[in-house]
Amino acid sequence: QKIVEKGRPSSEYWTQNSGISSLMSGEFRPVSAQLNEWQNEAFESSAQNQEARIIKAPCGLVRSKSELLIAMELTRKKIPYRYECDLEIGGITFHPDFTVRHPKTGEMFIWEHFGLMDNKQYASRAFSKLQSYYGAGWIPSVNLIATYETAEKPLDVEYVDTLIKYYFGG
């Protein structure tokens, strides 16, 4: 596998593409310099289905509007994260949607968004993935955040904000 550089760092993306860059300098950067460095360094990432990453987000390109919503809220709240960062479990490499660091403690979380839960095959793969995470010590409501949606029940920003407040504070 190769090292894949993320898209531009979130702070660079917003400040270089905006007419108000002087007003926004550092606005979206994590508070901790160490966590800002972690967020912006190169990391191993999924090389599969790169063509499916079509939506511009602060972290680069993401696959869905729901992932964009999560990325935007994490960025807005200055919570450092990586998109589809490699995570090895039992010799198998997974790519959680977001690997997130607590902005004060540095504690690591993974956040998976399951967007097609009304598709039985997709749901079966999602539950299998959750079992693998659980077996490796990634526990829902402890260090694993999971969000779900169906065509009739899409993810909404209020719920994402509620989760961010619960796990990362104010």
Rosetta silent file (secondary structure, phi, psi, omega in degrees, C-alpha in Angstrom):
SEQUENCE: QKIVEKGRPSSEYWTQNSGISSLMSGEFRPVSAQLNEWQNEAFESSAQNQEARIIKAPCGLVRSKSELLIAMELTRKKIPYRYECDLEIGGITFHPDFTVRHPKTGEMFIWEHFGLMDNKQYASRAFSKLQSYYGAGWIPSVNLIATYETAEKPLDVEYVDTLIKYYFGG
SCORE:     score description
SCORE:     0.000 S_00000001
   1 L     0.000  151.353 -178.827    0.000    0.000    0.000 S_00000001
   2 L  -107.859  158.700  174.918    1.123    3.495   -0.630 S_00000001
   3 E   -77.305  128.992  179.053    1.011    6.615    1.476 S_00000001
   4 E  -114.791  125.445  177.276   -1.766    8.855    0.231 S_00000001
   5 L   -78.920  138.580  175.485   -1.737   12.490    1.138 S_00000001
   6 L   -64.931  170.757  170.063   -5.054   13.874    2.193 S_00000001
   7 L   -61.908 -177.234  179.527   -6.535   16.762    0.390 S_00000001
   8 L   -54.038  146.426  174.477   -5.450   20.122    1.620 S_00000001
   9 L   -54.967  148.606 -174.903   -5.581   20.575    5.400 S_00000001
  10 H   -55.499  -42.745 -178.847   -8.948   21.946    6.428 S_00000001
  11 H   -64.362  -39.219  179.380   -7.562   25.291    7.503 S_00000001
  12 H   -66.789  -42.883 -179.553   -5.691   25.675    4.211 S_00000001
  13 H   -55.759  -50.591 -174.574   -8.745   24.689    2.168 S_00000001
  14 H   -75.335  -36.745 -176.629  -10.975   27.299    3.738 S_00000001
  15 H   -79.038  -31.093 -179.244   -8.482   30.127    4.033 S_00000001
  16 H   -84.846  -16.148 -178.472   -6.995   29.845    0.530 S_00000001
  17 L  -107.723   18.603 -174.835  -10.354   29.481   -1.216 S_00000001
  18 L  -130.564  144.440  176.844  -12.137   32.294    0.496 S_00000001
  19 L   -72.479   -9.693 -179.222  -12.248   36.037    0.034 S_00000001
  20 L  -112.727   32.734 -174.468  -12.188   36.446    3.788 S_00000001
  21 H   -56.412  -35.124 -178.908   -9.030   34.426    4.426 S_00000001
  22 H   -66.956  -27.687  179.178   -7.530   37.067    6.708 S_00000001
  23 H   -80.865  -20.793 -172.187  -10.556   36.832    8.985 S_00000001
  24 H  -104.917   -2.381 -175.836  -10.513   33.036    9.121 S_00000001
  25 L   -50.610  119.605  178.739   -6.858   32.255    9.721 S_00000001
  26 L    78.619   -2.034 -175.884   -6.722   29.396   12.202 S_00000001
  27 L   -59.785  -35.627 -175.644  -10.488   29.406   12.665 S_00000001
  28 L  -105.068    1.575 -177.785  -10.863   25.723   11.756 S_00000001
  29 L   -78.470  136.987  176.050   -7.526   24.447   13.045 S_00000001
  30 L   -54.622  149.671 -177.169   -7.552   22.127   16.100 S_00000001
  31 L   -62.593  -43.852 -178.076   -6.573   23.904   19.302 S_00000001
  32 L   -79.923  128.105  177.917   -3.623   21.602   20.046 S_00000001
  33 H   -61.526  -37.733  179.715   -0.612   22.025   17.763 S_00000001
  34 H   -63.890  -43.729  179.659    0.189   18.321   18.199 S_00000001
  35 H   -71.817  -32.458  174.773   -3.303   17.264   17.092 S_00000001
  36 H   -63.291  -42.491  177.751   -3.228   19.750   14.221 S_00000001
  37 H   -63.378  -45.153  178.220    0.037   18.155   13.084 S_00000001
  38 H   -57.163  -45.684 -177.836   -1.486   14.649   13.412 S_00000001
  39 H   -62.365  -34.913 -171.377   -4.502   15.695   11.348 S_00000001
  40 H   -98.866   -5.580  178.635   -2.405   17.162    8.554 S_00000001
  41 L   -78.321  158.269  178.144    0.399   14.594    8.206 S_00000001
  42 L   -65.823  148.597  178.848    0.319   11.980    5.454 S_00000001
  43 E  -150.172  161.508  177.335   -1.236    8.640    6.371 S_00000001
  44 E   -72.495  134.142 -176.062   -2.134    5.312    4.794 S_00000001
  45 E  -140.485  164.361  179.370   -5.586    5.451    3.286 S_00000001
  46 L   -60.659  128.059  175.458   -7.953    3.379    1.213 S_00000001
  47 L   -96.647   -5.821 -178.037   -6.893    3.182   -2.402 S_00000001
  48 L   -79.965  143.965  173.021  -10.133    1.413   -3.339 S_00000001
  49 L    52.010   40.357  177.450  -12.945    3.192   -5.115 S_00000001
  50 H   -58.546  -32.001 -179.275  -11.196    6.545   -5.242 S_00000001
  51 H   -64.554  -18.334  178.572  -13.571    7.460   -8.084 S_00000001
  52 H   -80.399  -12.537  176.296  -16.459    7.321   -5.588 S_00000001
  53 L   -82.707   99.460 -172.667  -14.968   10.239   -3.673 S_00000001
  54 L  -125.529   -5.145 -175.373  -16.752   13.034   -5.486 S_00000001
  55 E  -108.792  124.601 -178.736  -17.893   15.542   -2.852 S_00000001
  56 E   -71.229  130.207  178.448  -15.499   18.288   -1.720 S_00000001
  57 E  -134.968  167.902  178.839  -15.008   18.455    2.047 S_00000001
  58 L   -57.413  -27.734 -178.094  -12.454   20.198    4.279 S_00000001
  59 L   -90.461    1.336 -173.815  -10.441   16.936    4.422 S_00000001
  60 E   121.989 -140.823 -179.062  -10.453   16.408    0.667 S_00000001
  61 E   -99.960  138.755  176.940  -13.028   14.339   -1.198 S_00000001
  62 E  -121.365  172.607 -172.828  -15.645   12.174    0.534 S_00000001
  63 L   -93.570  -19.643 -174.354  -18.174    9.681   -0.804 S_00000001
  64 L  -146.724  162.830  176.750  -21.521   11.016    0.437 S_00000001
  65 H   -66.834  -31.612  177.928  -23.364   14.093    1.586 S_00000001
  66 H   -67.882  -40.757  175.562  -23.723   12.527    5.032 S_00000001
  67 H   -64.799  -36.548  175.299  -19.952   12.096    5.301 S_00000001
  68 H   -60.663  -44.097  179.398  -19.635   15.731    4.182 S_00000001
  69 H   -58.477  -46.494  179.693  -22.017   16.735    6.981 S_00000001
  70 H   -63.419  -46.859 -179.502  -19.884   14.863    9.552 S_00000001
  71 H   -60.316  -42.822 -179.560  -16.637   16.290    8.154 S_00000001
  72 H   -63.655  -42.945 -178.477  -18.012   19.842    8.174 S_00000001
  73 H   -70.248  -39.400  175.898  -19.201   19.600   11.782 S_00000001
  74 H   -61.938  -43.525  179.233  -15.940   18.060   13.003 S_00000001
  75 H   -63.579  -47.023 -178.751  -14.016   20.814   11.225 S_00000001
  76 H   -59.467  -34.392 -178.824  -16.309   23.552   12.535 S_00000001
  77 L   -91.994    7.821  177.666  -15.840   22.279   16.094 S_00000001
  78 L    59.684   39.584  178.805  -12.039   22.032   15.648 S_00000001
  79 L  -101.803  118.439 -175.941  -12.011   18.282   16.232 S_00000001
  80 L   -70.916  139.250 -179.302   -9.059   16.636   14.449 S_00000001
  81 E  -153.902  164.362  172.077   -9.818   13.712   12.172 S_00000001
  82 E  -126.878  145.378  179.521   -8.618   11.691    9.210 S_00000001
  83 E   -98.607  126.770  177.952  -10.844   10.342    6.465 S_00000001
  84 L    51.638   44.800  176.826  -10.579    6.616    5.646 S_00000001
  85 E   -74.451  137.591  179.556   -7.320    6.134    7.537 S_00000001
  86 L   -57.956  139.525  174.612   -6.029    2.528    7.555 S_00000001
  87 E  -139.589  114.881 -178.400   -6.849    0.471   10.639 S_00000001
  88 E   -91.516  129.071  178.628   -5.470   -3.065   10.821 S_00000001
  89 E  -133.082  114.754  176.911   -7.526   -5.645   12.699 S_00000001
  90 L    56.019   38.873  179.243   -6.415   -9.263   12.766 S_00000001
  91 L    81.236    0.838  178.311   -4.365   -8.921    9.584 S_00000001
  92 E  -111.505  135.057  178.972   -7.220   -7.234    7.704 S_00000001
  93 E   -93.732  123.050  175.002   -7.081   -3.556    6.825 S_00000001
  94 E  -104.924  163.379  178.004  -10.246   -1.583    7.450 S_00000001
  95 L  -133.500   78.481  178.395  -10.888    2.032    6.494 S_00000001
  96 L   -55.681  146.986 -179.560  -13.238    3.618    9.029 S_00000001
  97 L   -53.453  -47.879 -179.030  -14.921    6.673    7.588 S_00000001
  98 E  -135.021  132.899  166.870  -13.336    8.894   10.228 S_00000001
  99 E  -105.215  120.962 -169.260  -10.542    8.371   12.710 S_00000001
 100 E  -120.905  142.387  174.283  -11.091   11.116   15.272 S_00000001
 101 E  -112.113  135.544  176.424   -8.969   12.427   18.154 S_00000001
 102 L   -61.847  130.058 -174.242  -10.528   13.993   21.219 S_00000001
 103 L   -66.215  -18.994  179.983   -9.496   17.678   21.063 S_00000001
 104 L  -105.605  -41.345 -175.145   -8.495   17.816   24.744 S_00000001
 105 L   -96.914  -19.691 -176.152   -7.323   14.306   25.663 S_00000001
 106 L    80.050   -1.791 -179.780   -6.076   13.062   22.281 S_00000001
 107 L   -55.995  142.184 -176.892   -8.054    9.838   22.812 S_00000001
 108 E   -92.096  137.594  174.896   -8.716    7.975   19.553 S_00000001
 109 E  -131.288  155.157  166.278  -12.219    7.212   18.246 S_00000001
 110 E  -117.901  146.434 -178.829  -13.479    5.759   15.007 S_00000001
 111 E  -128.165  115.579  175.990  -16.695    6.975   13.399 S_00000001
 112 E  -108.308  133.334  173.056  -18.471    4.843   10.857 S_00000001
 113 E  -111.275  123.067  179.942  -21.450    6.115    8.946 S_00000001
 114 E  -106.773  105.437 -167.836  -23.671    3.423    7.472 S_00000001
 115 L   -97.936   -3.788 -177.057  -25.777    5.105    4.838 S_00000001
 116 L  -127.980   46.615 -171.908  -27.719    2.331    3.131 S_00000001
 117 L   -69.754   -7.528  174.032  -29.227    0.440    6.028 S_00000001
 118 L   -88.199    1.286  174.487  -32.416   -0.295    4.097 S_00000001
 119 L   -99.478  116.027 -173.107  -30.324   -2.520    1.773 S_00000001
 120 H   -60.822  -40.402  178.750  -30.126   -5.976    3.376 S_00000001
 121 H   -65.640  -43.845  177.855  -26.727   -6.905    1.881 S_00000001
 122 H   -61.029  -46.171 -179.214  -25.234   -3.574    2.922 S_00000001
 123 H   -61.478  -39.827  178.516  -26.680   -3.923    6.432 S_00000001
 124 H   -62.438  -43.533  177.036  -25.240   -7.435    6.743 S_00000001
 125 H   -65.107  -37.058  179.119  -21.753   -6.152    5.780 S_00000001
 126 H   -62.717  -46.408 -179.166  -22.166   -3.255    8.216 S_00000001
 127 H   -66.503  -35.065  176.433  -22.948   -5.580   11.120 S_00000001
 128 H   -64.067  -42.248  178.095  -20.022   -7.825   10.172 S_00000001
 129 H   -63.412  -43.165  177.954  -17.728   -4.805   10.208 S_00000001
 130 H   -61.607  -37.705  176.671  -19.062   -3.753   13.600 S_00000001
 131 H   -63.659  -41.122  177.387  -18.349   -7.256   14.943 S_00000001
 132 H   -62.623  -43.845  177.843  -14.750   -7.003   13.709 S_00000001
 133 H   -60.523  -47.751 -178.902  -14.358   -3.635   15.393 S_00000001
 134 H   -58.476  -43.530  179.411  -15.846   -4.962   18.623 S_00000001
 135 H   -62.171  -22.725  179.992  -13.481   -7.950   18.567 S_00000001
 136 L   -99.444    8.724  176.479  -10.543   -5.551   18.341 S_00000001
 137 L    93.590    8.220  174.587  -11.647   -3.408   21.284 S_00000001
 138 L   -92.619  106.097 -169.670  -13.578   -0.715   19.423 S_00000001
 139 L  -106.846  125.415  176.257  -16.729   -0.551   21.515 S_00000001
 140 E   -54.606  137.707 -179.616  -19.902    1.292   20.472 S_00000001
 141 L    73.869   -0.407  175.826  -20.573    4.247   22.792 S_00000001
 142 L  -111.826  -63.848  179.746  -17.031    4.011   24.218 S_00000001
 143 L  -135.104    9.709  176.725  -14.565    4.624   21.386 S_00000001
 144 E  -125.345  121.159  176.912  -16.676    3.742   18.342 S_00000001
 145 E  -105.285  128.762  178.534  -19.283    6.150   17.005 S_00000001
 146 E  -128.484  131.682  174.681  -21.731    4.704   14.490 S_00000001
 147 E  -121.127  152.228 -174.849  -24.411    6.568   12.605 S_00000001
 148 E  -135.905  154.220  172.137  -27.026    5.033   10.358 S_00000001
 149 L  -155.078  161.346  173.148  -29.527    6.143    7.774 S_00000001
 150 L  -128.132  175.153  178.952  -32.066    4.860    5.280 S_00000001
 151 L   -59.778  -35.511 -178.307  -33.647    6.526    2.275 S_00000001
 152 L   -89.128  -16.079 -178.956  -36.569    7.606    4.448 S_00000001
 153 L  -128.929   76.510 -178.693  -34.524    8.522    7.545 S_00000001
 154 L   -72.617  158.834  175.280  -31.448   10.510    6.456 S_00000001
 155 L   -65.182  141.459  176.857  -28.745   11.678    8.838 S_00000001
 156 L  -126.548  157.552 -173.018  -29.330   15.206   10.099 S_00000001
 157 H   -64.485  -33.785  179.328  -27.028   17.886   11.437 S_00000001
 158 H   -62.416  -40.955  179.625  -28.758   18.139   14.820 S_00000001
 159 H   -68.076  -42.221  177.492  -28.031   14.484   15.543 S_00000001
 160 H   -60.283  -45.378  178.121  -24.404   14.847   14.421 S_00000001
 161 H   -61.549  -39.897  177.783  -24.017   17.887   16.684 S_00000001
 162 H   -61.224  -44.625  178.679  -25.566   15.963   19.586 S_00000001
 163 H   -63.553  -44.261  179.925  -23.064   13.135   19.113 S_00000001
 164 H   -61.061  -43.904  178.427  -20.117   15.539   18.854 S_00000001
 165 H   -62.452  -42.887 -179.088  -21.185   17.273   22.078 S_00000001
 166 H   -62.439  -47.525 -175.084  -21.619   13.930   23.850 S_00000001
 167 H   -83.950  -31.626 -170.122  -18.234   12.505   22.858 S_00000001
 168 H  -123.168   -0.060  178.140  -16.091   15.654   22.610 S_00000001
 169 L    85.630  175.007 -177.644  -17.793   18.328   24.695 S_00000001
 170 L   -14.885    0.000    0.000  -19.164   21.781   24.035 S_00000001
